[in-house]
């Protein structure tokens, strides 16, 4: 009986604490989502500009075939 009374009395306060924690996690998730969106936007802007092509690799000079006597 005593335990039941304690649960009833702590109900609204415990629920508010739980909601406060949930609200905090919601804010953290919202901030993390915003940061991720900014990072993705920066990556997309960088991807719009093509990187310069690497310089061509010179082909080795063909060697002369040995003379057959």
PDB file of C-alpha atoms in Angstrom:
ATOM      1  CA  UNK A   1       0.000   0.000   0.000  1.00  0.00           C
ATOM      2  CA  UNK A   2       2.778   2.389   0.934  1.00  0.00           C
ATOM      3  CA  UNK A   3       4.658   1.650  -2.288  1.00  0.00           C
ATOM      4  CA  UNK A   4       1.530   2.316  -4.318  1.00  0.00           C
ATOM      5  CA  UNK A   5       1.098   5.724  -2.634  1.00  0.00           C
ATOM      6  CA  UNK A   6       4.708   6.636  -3.407  1.00  0.00           C
ATOM      7  CA  UNK A   7       4.231   5.751  -7.059  1.00  0.00           C
ATOM      8  CA  UNK A   8       1.086   7.860  -7.271  1.00  0.00           C
ATOM      9  CA  UNK A   9       2.762  10.838  -5.639  1.00  0.00           C
ATOM     10  CA  UNK A  10       5.864  10.633  -7.840  1.00  0.00           C
ATOM     11  CA  UNK A  11       3.822  10.216 -11.020  1.00  0.00           C
ATOM     12  CA  UNK A  12       3.615  13.766 -12.394  1.00  0.00           C
ATOM     13  CA  UNK A  13       7.147  14.714 -11.266  1.00  0.00           C
ATOM     14  CA  UNK A  14       8.650  11.546 -12.730  1.00  0.00           C
ATOM     15  CA  UNK A  15       6.693  12.041 -15.930  1.00  0.00           C
ATOM     16  CA  UNK A  16       7.918  15.632 -16.232  1.00  0.00           C
ATOM     17  CA  UNK A  17      11.505  14.492 -15.667  1.00  0.00           C
ATOM     18  CA  UNK A  18      11.091  11.807 -18.334  1.00  0.00           C
ATOM     19  CA  UNK A  19       9.635  14.373 -20.736  1.00  0.00           C
ATOM     20  CA  UNK A  20      12.445  16.791 -19.960  1.00  0.00           C
ATOM     21  CA  UNK A  21      15.000  14.107 -20.788  1.00  0.00           C
ATOM     22  CA  UNK A  22      13.132  13.242 -23.971  1.00  0.00           C
ATOM     23  CA  UNK A  23      13.019  16.927 -24.880  1.00  0.00           C
ATOM     24  CA  UNK A  24      16.788  17.220 -24.306  1.00  0.00           C
ATOM     25  CA  UNK A  25      17.454  14.250 -26.583  1.00  0.00           C
ATOM     26  CA  UNK A  26      15.141  15.814 -29.160  1.00  0.00           C
ATOM     27  CA  UNK A  27      17.155  19.021 -29.077  1.00  0.00           C
ATOM     28  CA  UNK A  28      20.410  17.088 -29.400  1.00  0.00           C
ATOM     29  CA  UNK A  29      19.021  15.134 -32.361  1.00  0.00           C
ATOM     30  CA  UNK A  30      17.791  18.345 -33.996  1.00  0.00           C
ATOM     31  CA  UNK A  31      21.182  20.020 -33.633  1.00  0.00           C
ATOM     32  CA  UNK A  32      22.960  16.903 -34.927  1.00  0.00           C
ATOM     33  CA  UNK A  33      20.603  16.808 -37.911  1.00  0.00           C
ATOM     34  CA  UNK A  34      21.281  20.460 -38.652  1.00  0.00           C
ATOM     35  CA  UNK A  35      25.039  19.917 -38.500  1.00  0.00           C
ATOM     36  CA  UNK A  36      24.710  16.901 -40.806  1.00  0.00           C
ATOM     37  CA  UNK A  37      22.645  18.974 -43.268  1.00  0.00           C
ATOM     38  CA  UNK A  38      25.282  21.721 -43.333  1.00  0.00           C
ATOM     39  CA  UNK A  39      28.073  19.189 -43.887  1.00  0.00           C
ATOM     40  CA  UNK A  40      26.120  17.531 -46.713  1.00  0.00           C
ATOM     41  CA  UNK A  41      25.472  20.932 -48.322  1.00  0.00           C
ATOM     42  CA  UNK A  42      29.191  21.778 -48.202  1.00  0.00           C
ATOM     43  CA  UNK A  43      30.090  18.392 -49.716  1.00  0.00           C
ATOM     44  CA  UNK A  44      27.486  18.894 -52.466  1.00  0.00           C
ATOM     45  CA  UNK A  45      28.838  22.368 -53.288  1.00  0.00           C
ATOM     46  CA  UNK A  46      32.397  21.015 -53.443  1.00  0.00           C
ATOM     47  CA  UNK A  47      31.197  18.172 -55.705  1.00  0.00           C
ATOM     48  CA  UNK A  48      29.809  20.711 -58.189  1.00  0.00           C
ATOM     49  CA  UNK A  49      33.325  21.829 -59.105  1.00  0.00           C
ATOM     50  CA  UNK A  50      35.239  19.175 -61.048  1.00  0.00           C
ATOM     51  CA  UNK A  51      38.737  18.364 -59.938  1.00  0.00           C
ATOM     52  CA  UNK A  52      41.492  19.042 -62.486  1.00  0.00           C
ATOM     53  CA  UNK A  53      42.578  16.017 -64.488  1.00  0.00           C
ATOM     54  CA  UNK A  54      45.954  14.569 -63.558  1.00  0.00           C
ATOM     55  CA  UNK A  55      48.776  15.324 -66.006  1.00  0.00           C
ATOM     56  CA  UNK A  56      49.181  12.722 -68.739  1.00  0.00           C
ATOM     57  CA  UNK A  57      51.803  10.075 -68.105  1.00  0.00           C
ATOM     58  CA  UNK A  58      54.362  10.063 -70.920  1.00  0.00           C
ATOM     59  CA  UNK A  59      54.580   6.721 -72.663  1.00  0.00           C
ATOM     60  CA  UNK A  60      57.990   5.065 -72.638  1.00  0.00           C
ATOM     61  CA  UNK A  61      59.983   5.465 -75.843  1.00  0.00           C
ATOM     62  CA  UNK A  62      59.836   2.376 -78.018  1.00  0.00           C
ATOM     63  CA  UNK A  63      63.155   0.628 -78.116  1.00  0.00           C
ATOM     64  CA  UNK A  64      64.635  -0.380 -81.462  1.00  0.00           C
ATOM     65  CA  UNK A  65      64.479  -4.063 -82.249  1.00  0.00           C
ATOM     66  CA  UNK A  66      67.857  -5.737 -82.130  1.00  0.00           C
ATOM     67  CA  UNK A  67      69.392  -6.144 -85.573  1.00  0.00           C
ATOM     68  CA  UNK A  68      69.318  -9.675 -86.861  1.00  0.00           C
ATOM     69  CA  UNK A  69      72.519 -10.572 -88.690  1.00  0.00           C
TER      70      UNK A  69
END
